[in-house]
Amino acid sequence: MSHEPPQNSGDPGQQSSGGWTPRDPSAGTPTPRTTDPDGAQGRKERTKRPKRPKRTGWRRAVPTWRMTLAGFLLLALLLVGGFTAGYQLVDIPAANASATAQSNVYLYEDGTVIARDGEINRENIPLHRIPRTIRRTVLAAEDRDFYSEDAIDIKATFRAGWNTVTGKGRQGGSTITQQYVKNYYLGQEQTLVRKAKELFISIKLDREQSKDEILEGYLNTSYFGRNAYGIQAASHAYYSKDVDDLDAAEGAYLASLLNAPSSYDVVAHPENKAAALARWNYVLDGMVKEHWLSPADRAAMKFPVPGKAKPATALSGQRGYIVQAVNQYLAANRIIDEDTLATGGHRITTTLQRKKQHALVQAVKDNVLSRTSDDRKADRDVRAGGASVDPATGHVVALYGGIDYTKQYVNNATRRDYQVGSTFKPFVLAAAVANGSTTQNGRAITPNTRYDGTNERTVQGAAGSTGYAPANEDDVDYGSITVREATDKSVNAVYAQMAQDVGPQEVKDTAIALGIPRTTPDLTASPSIALGPATASVVDMASAYATLADHGKQRAHTLVAKITKNGSALPLPARNTRRAVSREAADTTTSVLRSVVDGGTGTAAQGAGRPAAGKTGTAEEDKAAWFAGYTPDLATVIAVMGQDPDTGIQKPLYGALGLARMNGGGAPAQTWAAYTRAALEDSEVQDFELEAEEGPEEPDPDESAEAEEHDEDTGATGDTGDTEETPGPGESREERDGTRTAEPSGTSPDTSRAPQAPRTATPATTRNPGRDTTGREPRDGENSGQDPEDGRPAEDRNGNARPVERRTGTTGP
């Protein structure tokens, strides 16, 4: 056994001291040394970091970068989600009512504005009607990048703020698209919800409509001040012209108004002219910068001061009557119904001529209104109506409806409730010639045909008395009188009998053919039709007289030449020319009506200074007085009516205008003359070219005188040798001619006498060959005192001889 100590085995768990260390099972795995860098304990100690100090004080309120990043991501997520949801949920709505409301615009024939109706003063026009220069003024003022930008321009918002801060002028941060959306689809309220809707609708609209469509909508909906919505209305409000007539300087001013419509009106607020001028310069300088305007043109421009603001009297004066008449015409001819017209937006060009319209208003003022007095009660009842028609076209060229539509809203030119009186008589004569009518004893009816003008003479028909016995005005007896003279003096007895001879239905049909509406009240086929109980309107009568002026060719009158909506023309009914009566019938009537002006009841019409034809008329109880007349190129009717201003009841005109009686030969004829002279002052004087049927010439005055001397030598009383008996006191002249009445007669007719040969028609032109050297036609029975019909002296209603009334003097032009 060796006593050497055992060798160290190198076990790190074994002690190096002598002897054996007792084995401990638990110490079989040695404890690692803490200083061993490769040990597990060292690795654990290396992973520990020093703890950060806790955030204290103000640092606790500052979010960490992690919190900031998380918040930003959350916000972005919410914005994207909200935008997506909003885009899906917000649709493009229907336009608001105020944005689509427009006024109807009524224009003279030359395009000048007469009136605008409706509460909203707006007239939408297509973009192509707005000159490019004017469009660019608006872009320079509001959104110079409009055509290149998206619907929402974030940069514009920041730029607008910067320009305002740096004093370069105010500029809206919203794009034109956004402004249009606000005007057209939403409203002007400043709320977050409205702004959000504006955003989404603008984006959608920008994808659905072109830039031109959006700009057109913007220009038509923007407010420019002076109650003008849209650039067309603004152009009229400030410069009284259409937008396509504006120049760049005027357009720049209108564009400036968009920034502050009320403040920049330099007429209403002259104290703000400096600010308005600065804005105007800003617009023009912007156009130069965008190369839309040359520097030279810019330097030459002067500030265009706008006109004065017009009062809000859209329908005052004649405007309301014209609008009313045009609307009635459109509805009556089924061009536009009233509901459609009420939606607005129509541009209606009328046939009215501005010069003639003003002349008619002035003529009524000078010859009717100026003669009224507050001291005369009757003058409170005076109303006036007038209408003028071009015979060659049927266009109504002037219209007078009353003193002022806002004071007397009933239109006296179109109303159908006043009797036309004797202005209807020419239709009877036209019907007689057109139908080749004869008297009861077979004589052709011509201007020279004689009738019995006895007051309250009973009208005779083929079967005897009709029981109708009209009175002449002032109960005057005229005895034997020609149709021409009966027209001059407006003899009711003659025309009632003539209507019966022609046939009341034929008279009615002729009046309708000439232009009187078939539905005219009291247009009844009876002998009384000749005296004018029918209540046609002033316009109706002017249309019918225009037919006579154009030799019997009838054109339905019209008030509308053109009508459009949003630039598109609406169809108008065809207006065909047709022959109402033969030229001979129309010209014969004209020839007779010339005598009325030359020496009859219408001599005041000579004041026109032109060849004229016409007829006076008076309604029953003098409730209306008329003059209807024409030159070859203009037919006009004037009526003065009586109406209680409080009750609306028709009133007699006794004492009105300081006159005991009102008749057509007074104020109406004088008004007609004054208007016609003014309306035609720049046109060449025209004479009538007539192909008239005058009838046989009257007996030579010398022969009549010789026959009268023979009667005196033989002691005969009115006997020229004819076998016809002299009518007794109870016998009418028609009884003498072979048409007996139911009245008792003192003598019996001589049935054995030869019947009188019917008259033959002799054509005549404007100047009758029978006129004397003065140019005047011989009057029936003139210078003889005899009845040219049978050579006897004219009798009064009692059968006593009396001289025929003579008239002297030359005729008018």
mmCIF file of C-alpha atoms in Angstrom, residues 266-554:
data_model
loop_
_atom_site.group_PDB
_atom_site.id
_atom_site.type_symbol
_atom_site.label_atom_id
_atom_site.label_comp_id
_atom_site.label_asym_id
_atom_site.label_seq_id
_atom_site.Cartn_x
_atom_site.Cartn_y
_atom_site.Cartn_z
ATOM 1 C CA VAL A 266 -70.787 102.478 -56.177
ATOM 2 C CA VAL A 267 -74.124 104.161 -56.968
ATOM 3 C CA ALA A 268 -75.863 102.990 -53.812
ATOM 4 C CA HIS A 269 -72.700 103.317 -51.695
ATOM 5 C CA PRO A 270 -70.401 105.963 -53.184
ATOM 6 C CA GLU A 271 -68.387 105.926 -49.979
ATOM 7 C CA ASN A 272 -67.151 102.453 -50.949
ATOM 8 C CA LYS A 273 -65.957 103.420 -54.406
ATOM 9 C CA ALA A 274 -62.296 103.145 -53.443
ATOM 10 C CA ALA A 275 -62.739 99.544 -52.306
ATOM 11 C CA ALA A 276 -64.780 98.698 -55.397
ATOM 12 C CA LEU A 277 -62.149 100.284 -57.620
ATOM 13 C CA ALA A 278 -59.407 98.273 -55.924
ATOM 14 C CA ARG A 279 -61.323 95.068 -56.512
ATOM 15 C CA TRP A 280 -61.941 96.040 -60.138
ATOM 16 C CA ASN A 281 -58.207 96.618 -60.625
ATOM 17 C CA TYR A 282 -57.465 93.282 -58.962
ATOM 18 C CA VAL A 283 -59.682 91.507 -61.503
ATOM 19 C CA LEU A 284 -58.161 93.203 -64.537
ATOM 20 C CA ASP A 285 -54.600 92.754 -63.276
ATOM 21 C CA GLY A 286 -55.366 89.084 -62.785
ATOM 22 C CA MET A 287 -56.502 88.820 -66.389
ATOM 23 C CA VAL A 288 -53.229 90.346 -67.544
ATOM 24 C CA LYS A 289 -51.301 87.926 -65.349
ATOM 25 C CA GLU A 290 -53.185 84.991 -66.864
ATOM 26 C CA HIS A 291 -52.566 86.381 -70.367
ATOM 27 C CA TRP A 292 -56.279 86.883 -70.935
ATOM 28 C CA LEU A 293 -55.865 90.615 -71.472
ATOM 29 C CA SER A 294 -53.066 92.585 -73.032
ATOM 30 C CA PRO A 295 -51.300 95.220 -70.908
ATOM 31 C CA ALA A 296 -52.117 97.847 -73.533
ATOM 32 C CA ASP A 297 -55.850 97.120 -73.389
ATOM 33 C CA ARG A 298 -55.686 97.055 -69.629
ATOM 34 C CA ALA A 299 -54.009 100.454 -69.481
ATOM 35 C CA ALA A 300 -56.662 101.974 -71.742
ATOM 36 C CA MET A 301 -59.612 100.925 -69.577
ATOM 37 C CA LYS A 302 -61.593 103.341 -67.454
ATOM 38 C CA PHE A 303 -63.879 102.423 -64.606
ATOM 39 C CA PRO A 304 -67.392 101.924 -66.035
ATOM 40 C CA VAL A 305 -69.771 103.643 -63.636
ATOM 41 C CA PRO A 306 -73.065 101.680 -63.666
ATOM 42 C CA GLY A 307 -76.460 103.256 -64.147
ATOM 43 C CA LYS A 308 -78.809 104.147 -61.343
ATOM 44 C CA ALA A 309 -80.718 101.373 -59.665
ATOM 45 C CA LYS A 310 -84.240 101.009 -61.001
ATOM 46 C CA PRO A 311 -87.122 100.867 -58.543
ATOM 47 C CA ALA A 312 -88.862 97.555 -58.056
ATOM 48 C CA THR A 313 -91.829 98.373 -60.304
ATOM 49 C CA ALA A 314 -91.728 95.372 -62.586
ATOM 50 C CA LEU A 315 -95.404 95.578 -63.566
ATOM 51 C CA SER A 316 -96.168 99.259 -63.134
ATOM 52 C CA GLY A 317 -97.444 101.475 -65.930
ATOM 53 C CA GLN A 318 -98.137 99.583 -69.155
ATOM 54 C CA ARG A 319 -95.803 96.709 -68.273
ATOM 55 C CA GLY A 320 -98.409 94.766 -66.347
ATOM 56 C CA TYR A 321 -101.027 95.146 -69.084
ATOM 57 C CA ILE A 322 -98.554 93.924 -71.696
ATOM 58 C CA VAL A 323 -97.510 90.939 -69.587
ATOM 59 C CA GLN A 324 -101.143 90.090 -68.945
ATOM 60 C CA ALA A 325 -102.094 90.368 -72.622
ATOM 61 C CA VAL A 326 -99.142 88.257 -73.746
ATOM 62 C CA ASN A 327 -99.851 85.566 -71.154
ATOM 63 C CA GLN A 328 -103.486 85.440 -72.209
ATOM 64 C CA TYR A 329 -102.453 85.150 -75.840
ATOM 65 C CA LEU A 330 -100.053 82.286 -75.078
ATOM 66 C CA ALA A 331 -102.693 80.396 -73.113
ATOM 67 C CA ALA A 332 -105.538 81.050 -75.570
ATOM 68 C CA ASN A 333 -103.447 79.761 -78.479
ATOM 69 C CA ARG A 334 -102.233 76.770 -76.467
ATOM 70 C CA ILE A 335 -98.601 77.741 -76.823
ATOM 71 C CA ILE A 336 -97.892 77.500 -73.085
ATOM 72 C CA ASP A 337 -100.370 76.759 -70.330
ATOM 73 C CA GLU A 338 -100.491 78.988 -67.295
ATOM 74 C CA ASP A 339 -98.852 76.474 -64.956
ATOM 75 C CA THR A 340 -95.871 75.983 -67.243
ATOM 76 C CA LEU A 341 -95.513 79.702 -67.778
ATOM 77 C CA ALA A 342 -95.518 80.229 -64.017
ATOM 78 C CA THR A 343 -92.342 78.155 -63.675
ATOM 79 C CA GLY A 344 -90.480 81.064 -65.278
ATOM 80 C CA GLY A 345 -87.398 81.131 -67.423
ATOM 81 C CA HIS A 346 -89.129 82.093 -70.662
ATOM 82 C CA ARG A 347 -87.756 84.807 -72.911
ATOM 83 C CA ILE A 348 -90.691 86.217 -74.873
ATOM 84 C CA THR A 349 -90.085 88.573 -77.770
ATOM 85 C CA THR A 350 -93.321 90.430 -78.474
ATOM 86 C CA THR A 351 -94.440 92.147 -81.664
ATOM 87 C CA LEU A 352 -94.673 95.488 -79.888
ATOM 88 C CA GLN A 353 -92.553 98.288 -81.300
ATOM 89 C CA ARG A 354 -91.043 100.559 -78.699
ATOM 90 C CA LYS A 355 -91.521 103.820 -80.604
ATOM 91 C CA LYS A 356 -95.161 103.132 -81.392
ATOM 92 C CA GLN A 357 -95.835 101.935 -77.860
ATOM 93 C CA HIS A 358 -94.495 105.154 -76.381
ATOM 94 C CA ALA A 359 -96.417 107.199 -78.965
ATOM 95 C CA LEU A 360 -99.702 105.526 -78.007
ATOM 96 C CA VAL A 361 -99.148 106.110 -74.297
ATOM 97 C CA GLN A 362 -98.343 109.763 -74.937
ATOM 98 C CA ALA A 363 -101.371 110.264 -77.209
ATOM 99 C CA VAL A 364 -103.745 108.928 -74.542
ATOM 100 C CA LYS A 365 -102.080 111.081 -71.927
ATOM 101 C CA ASP A 366 -102.370 114.247 -74.025
ATOM 102 C CA ASN A 367 -105.903 113.755 -75.333
ATOM 103 C CA VAL A 368 -107.695 111.922 -72.522
ATOM 104 C CA LEU A 369 -105.900 111.839 -69.177
ATOM 105 C CA SER A 370 -104.726 115.448 -69.260
ATOM 106 C CA ARG A 371 -108.338 116.572 -69.709
ATOM 107 C CA THR A 372 -109.597 114.921 -66.551
ATOM 108 C CA SER A 373 -110.080 116.920 -63.401
ATOM 109 C CA ASP A 374 -110.445 115.999 -59.766
ATOM 110 C CA ASP A 375 -113.246 118.543 -59.593
ATOM 111 C CA ARG A 376 -115.474 116.545 -61.970
ATOM 112 C CA LYS A 377 -117.032 113.429 -60.546
ATOM 113 C CA ALA A 378 -117.549 111.917 -64.008
ATOM 114 C CA ASP A 379 -113.809 111.985 -64.653
ATOM 115 C CA ARG A 380 -113.295 109.395 -61.922
ATOM 116 C CA ASP A 381 -115.002 106.918 -64.227
ATOM 117 C CA VAL A 382 -112.849 107.557 -67.303
ATOM 118 C CA ARG A 383 -110.903 104.574 -68.647
ATOM 119 C CA ALA A 384 -109.018 104.284 -71.937
ATOM 120 C CA GLY A 385 -107.911 101.404 -74.109
ATOM 121 C CA GLY A 386 -105.994 101.257 -77.364
ATOM 122 C CA ALA A 387 -104.430 98.812 -79.788
ATOM 123 C CA SER A 388 -102.574 99.184 -83.056
ATOM 124 C CA VAL A 389 -102.040 96.470 -85.676
ATOM 125 C CA ASP A 390 -99.812 96.317 -88.742
ATOM 126 C CA PRO A 391 -102.153 95.240 -91.580
ATOM 127 C CA ALA A 392 -99.333 93.615 -93.548
ATOM 128 C CA THR A 393 -98.330 91.237 -90.747
ATOM 129 C CA GLY A 394 -101.118 91.129 -88.167
ATOM 130 C CA HIS A 395 -98.598 92.143 -85.502
ATOM 131 C CA VAL A 396 -99.927 94.129 -82.571
ATOM 132 C CA VAL A 397 -97.382 96.964 -82.503
ATOM 133 C CA ALA A 398 -98.778 99.032 -79.626
ATOM 134 C CA LEU A 399 -101.096 98.409 -76.694
ATOM 135 C CA TYR A 400 -102.634 100.682 -74.070
ATOM 136 C CA GLY A 401 -104.339 98.913 -71.194
ATOM 137 C CA GLY A 402 -105.001 101.675 -68.686
ATOM 138 C CA ILE A 403 -103.445 104.354 -66.555
ATOM 139 C CA ASP A 404 -101.302 101.948 -64.481
ATOM 140 C CA TYR A 405 -101.542 98.199 -63.952
ATOM 141 C CA THR A 406 -100.769 98.554 -60.264
ATOM 142 C CA LYS A 407 -103.735 100.928 -59.892
ATOM 143 C CA GLN A 408 -106.236 99.654 -62.469
ATOM 144 C CA TYR A 409 -105.455 96.027 -63.178
ATOM 145 C CA VAL A 410 -108.267 95.383 -65.691
ATOM 146 C CA ASN A 411 -106.816 95.555 -69.189
ATOM 147 C CA ASN A 412 -108.946 97.911 -71.277
ATOM 148 C CA ALA A 413 -107.319 96.720 -74.495
ATOM 149 C CA THR A 414 -108.337 93.080 -74.115
ATOM 150 C CA ARG A 415 -111.524 93.190 -72.035
ATOM 151 C CA ARG A 416 -114.722 92.096 -73.786
ATOM 152 C CA ASP A 417 -117.539 93.760 -71.909
ATOM 153 C CA TYR A 418 -118.183 97.117 -73.639
ATOM 154 C CA GLN A 419 -120.419 97.504 -76.694
ATOM 155 C CA VAL A 420 -118.532 98.493 -79.846
ATOM 156 C CA GLY A 421 -121.442 100.602 -81.102
ATOM 157 C CA SER A 422 -121.397 101.935 -84.652
ATOM 158 C CA THR A 423 -117.823 100.835 -85.287
ATOM 159 C CA PHE A 424 -119.512 97.549 -86.237
ATOM 160 C CA LYS A 425 -121.435 99.109 -89.159
ATOM 161 C CA PRO A 426 -118.605 98.757 -91.718
ATOM 162 C CA PHE A 427 -118.879 94.989 -91.332
ATOM 163 C CA VAL A 428 -122.487 95.222 -92.539
ATOM 164 C CA LEU A 429 -121.465 97.114 -95.657
ATOM 165 C CA ALA A 430 -118.595 94.723 -96.334
ATOM 166 C CA ALA A 431 -121.000 91.794 -96.022
ATOM 167 C CA ALA A 432 -123.458 93.462 -98.414
ATOM 168 C CA VAL A 433 -120.886 93.944 -101.168
ATOM 169 C CA ALA A 434 -119.187 90.598 -100.569
ATOM 170 C CA ASN A 435 -122.509 88.745 -100.854
ATOM 171 C CA GLY A 436 -123.927 90.830 -103.722
ATOM 172 C CA SER A 437 -126.860 91.698 -101.478
ATOM 173 C CA THR A 438 -129.892 93.714 -102.574
ATOM 174 C CA THR A 439 -132.534 95.804 -100.891
ATOM 175 C CA GLN A 440 -136.018 94.456 -100.303
ATOM 176 C CA ASN A 441 -137.050 95.706 -103.748
ATOM 177 C CA GLY A 442 -134.044 94.160 -105.504
ATOM 178 C CA ARG A 443 -131.642 97.114 -105.811
ATOM 179 C CA ALA A 444 -127.961 96.242 -105.418
ATOM 180 C CA ILE A 445 -126.506 97.622 -102.204
ATOM 181 C CA THR A 446 -123.690 100.032 -103.005
ATOM 182 C CA PRO A 447 -122.415 103.232 -101.371
ATOM 183 C CA ASN A 448 -124.922 105.174 -103.500
ATOM 184 C CA THR A 449 -127.958 103.035 -102.705
ATOM 185 C CA ARG A 450 -130.671 105.021 -100.965
ATOM 186 C CA TYR A 451 -132.400 104.000 -97.775
ATOM 187 C CA ASP A 452 -135.044 105.544 -95.567
ATOM 188 C CA GLY A 453 -133.265 107.145 -92.601
ATOM 189 C CA THR A 454 -136.435 107.954 -90.700
ATOM 190 C CA ASN A 455 -135.991 107.788 -86.925
ATOM 191 C CA GLU A 456 -137.506 104.675 -85.345
ATOM 192 C CA ARG A 457 -138.465 103.297 -88.719
ATOM 193 C CA THR A 458 -139.484 99.662 -88.401
ATOM 194 C CA VAL A 459 -137.144 97.221 -90.090
ATOM 195 C CA GLN A 460 -138.837 95.311 -92.884
ATOM 196 C CA GLY A 461 -138.179 91.721 -93.840
ATOM 197 C CA ALA A 462 -139.369 89.555 -96.687
ATOM 198 C CA ALA A 463 -142.427 88.607 -94.635
ATOM 199 C CA GLY A 464 -143.157 92.136 -93.475
ATOM 200 C CA SER A 465 -142.351 94.029 -90.316
ATOM 201 C CA THR A 466 -139.751 92.581 -87.959
ATOM 202 C CA GLY A 467 -141.026 94.689 -85.073
ATOM 203 C CA TYR A 468 -137.580 96.209 -84.560
ATOM 204 C CA ALA A 469 -137.549 100.026 -84.836
ATOM 205 C CA PRO A 470 -134.181 101.507 -83.759
ATOM 206 C CA ALA A 471 -133.804 105.176 -82.971
ATOM 207 C CA ASN A 472 -131.182 107.372 -84.536
ATOM 208 C CA GLU A 473 -128.840 109.316 -82.322
ATOM 209 C CA ASP A 474 -130.672 112.298 -80.879
ATOM 210 C CA ASP A 475 -133.838 111.033 -82.661
ATOM 211 C CA VAL A 476 -132.875 112.767 -85.900
ATOM 212 C CA ASP A 477 -134.881 112.021 -89.075
ATOM 213 C CA TYR A 478 -132.799 111.797 -92.237
ATOM 214 C CA GLY A 479 -135.368 110.774 -94.810
ATOM 215 C CA SER A 480 -133.979 109.417 -98.057
ATOM 216 C CA ILE A 481 -130.223 109.041 -97.665
ATOM 217 C CA THR A 482 -127.469 107.114 -99.408
ATOM 218 C CA VAL A 483 -125.427 104.433 -97.723
ATOM 219 C CA ARG A 484 -122.381 106.703 -97.882
ATOM 220 C CA GLU A 485 -124.214 109.544 -96.151
ATOM 221 C CA ALA A 486 -125.765 107.132 -93.678
ATOM 222 C CA THR A 487 -122.254 105.974 -92.785
ATOM 223 C CA ASP A 488 -120.997 109.556 -92.474
ATOM 224 C CA LYS A 489 -123.834 110.379 -90.087
ATOM 225 C CA SER A 490 -124.002 106.890 -88.516
ATOM 226 C CA VAL A 491 -127.730 106.477 -89.169
ATOM 227 C CA ASN A 492 -129.057 103.518 -87.214
ATOM 228 C CA ALA A 493 -132.301 103.166 -89.183
ATOM 229 C CA VAL A 494 -130.429 102.632 -92.439
ATOM 230 C CA TYR A 495 -127.946 100.098 -91.121
ATOM 231 C CA ALA A 496 -130.507 98.054 -89.229
ATOM 232 C CA GLN A 497 -132.500 97.697 -92.456
ATOM 233 C CA MET A 498 -129.324 96.931 -94.420
ATOM 234 C CA ALA A 499 -128.405 94.160 -91.970
ATOM 235 C CA GLN A 500 -131.830 92.664 -92.524
ATOM 236 C CA ASP A 501 -131.436 92.941 -96.305
ATOM 237 C CA VAL A 502 -128.015 91.274 -96.250
ATOM 238 C CA GLY A 503 -129.055 88.681 -93.725
ATOM 239 C CA PRO A 504 -128.036 88.909 -90.044
ATOM 240 C CA GLN A 505 -126.243 85.563 -90.217
ATOM 241 C CA GLU A 506 -124.209 86.696 -93.233
ATOM 242 C CA VAL A 507 -123.285 89.856 -91.344
ATOM 243 C CA LYS A 508 -122.160 87.821 -88.354
ATOM 244 C CA ASP A 509 -120.143 85.439 -90.517
ATOM 245 C CA THR A 510 -118.435 88.343 -92.257
ATOM 246 C CA ALA A 511 -117.486 89.954 -88.966
ATOM 247 C CA ILE A 512 -115.965 86.671 -87.807
ATOM 248 C CA ALA A 513 -114.103 86.275 -91.078
ATOM 249 C CA LEU A 514 -112.668 89.772 -90.698
ATOM 250 C CA GLY A 515 -111.295 88.956 -87.247
ATOM 251 C CA ILE A 516 -114.028 89.264 -84.606
ATOM 252 C CA PRO A 517 -113.921 86.154 -82.353
ATOM 253 C CA ARG A 518 -116.845 83.804 -82.794
ATOM 254 C CA THR A 519 -117.268 83.682 -79.022
ATOM 255 C CA THR A 520 -117.697 87.448 -78.686
ATOM 256 C CA PRO A 521 -120.554 88.169 -76.252
ATOM 257 C CA ASP A 522 -123.804 89.467 -77.801
ATOM 258 C CA LEU A 523 -122.679 88.750 -81.358
ATOM 259 C CA THR A 524 -126.211 87.759 -82.281
ATOM 260 C CA ALA A 525 -127.598 87.240 -85.786
ATOM 261 C CA SER A 526 -130.461 89.771 -85.731
ATOM 262 C CA PRO A 527 -131.003 93.189 -87.381
ATOM 263 C CA SER A 528 -129.673 94.858 -84.227
ATOM 264 C CA ILE A 529 -126.241 93.375 -84.922
ATOM 265 C CA ALA A 530 -125.541 96.382 -87.141
ATOM 266 C CA LEU A 531 -125.700 98.800 -84.201
ATOM 267 C CA GLY A 532 -122.876 97.081 -82.351
ATOM 268 C CA PRO A 533 -124.298 95.443 -79.209
ATOM 269 C CA ALA A 534 -121.437 92.926 -79.454
ATOM 270 C CA THR A 535 -118.681 93.449 -76.895
ATOM 271 C CA ALA A 536 -115.516 92.765 -78.862
ATOM 272 C CA SER A 537 -112.237 93.971 -77.393
ATOM 273 C CA VAL A 538 -110.176 96.873 -78.663
ATOM 274 C CA VAL A 539 -107.597 94.395 -79.974
ATOM 275 C CA ASP A 540 -110.314 92.393 -81.744
ATOM 276 C CA MET A 541 -111.606 95.491 -83.500
ATOM 277 C CA ALA A 542 -108.120 96.612 -84.503
ATOM 278 C CA SER A 543 -107.505 93.196 -86.027
ATOM 279 C CA ALA A 544 -110.745 93.323 -88.033
ATOM 280 C CA TYR A 545 -110.086 96.843 -89.308
ATOM 281 C CA ALA A 546 -106.565 95.757 -90.293
ATOM 282 C CA THR A 547 -108.211 93.187 -92.571
ATOM 283 C CA LEU A 548 -110.131 95.960 -94.330
ATOM 284 C CA ALA A 549 -106.927 97.982 -94.620
ATOM 285 C CA ASP A 550 -105.210 95.055 -96.350
ATOM 286 C CA HIS A 551 -107.943 94.732 -98.978
ATOM 287 C CA GLY A 552 -109.800 91.886 -97.266
ATOM 288 C CA LYS A 553 -106.811 89.633 -96.487
ATOM 289 C CA GLN A 554 -107.047 88.414 -92.913
#
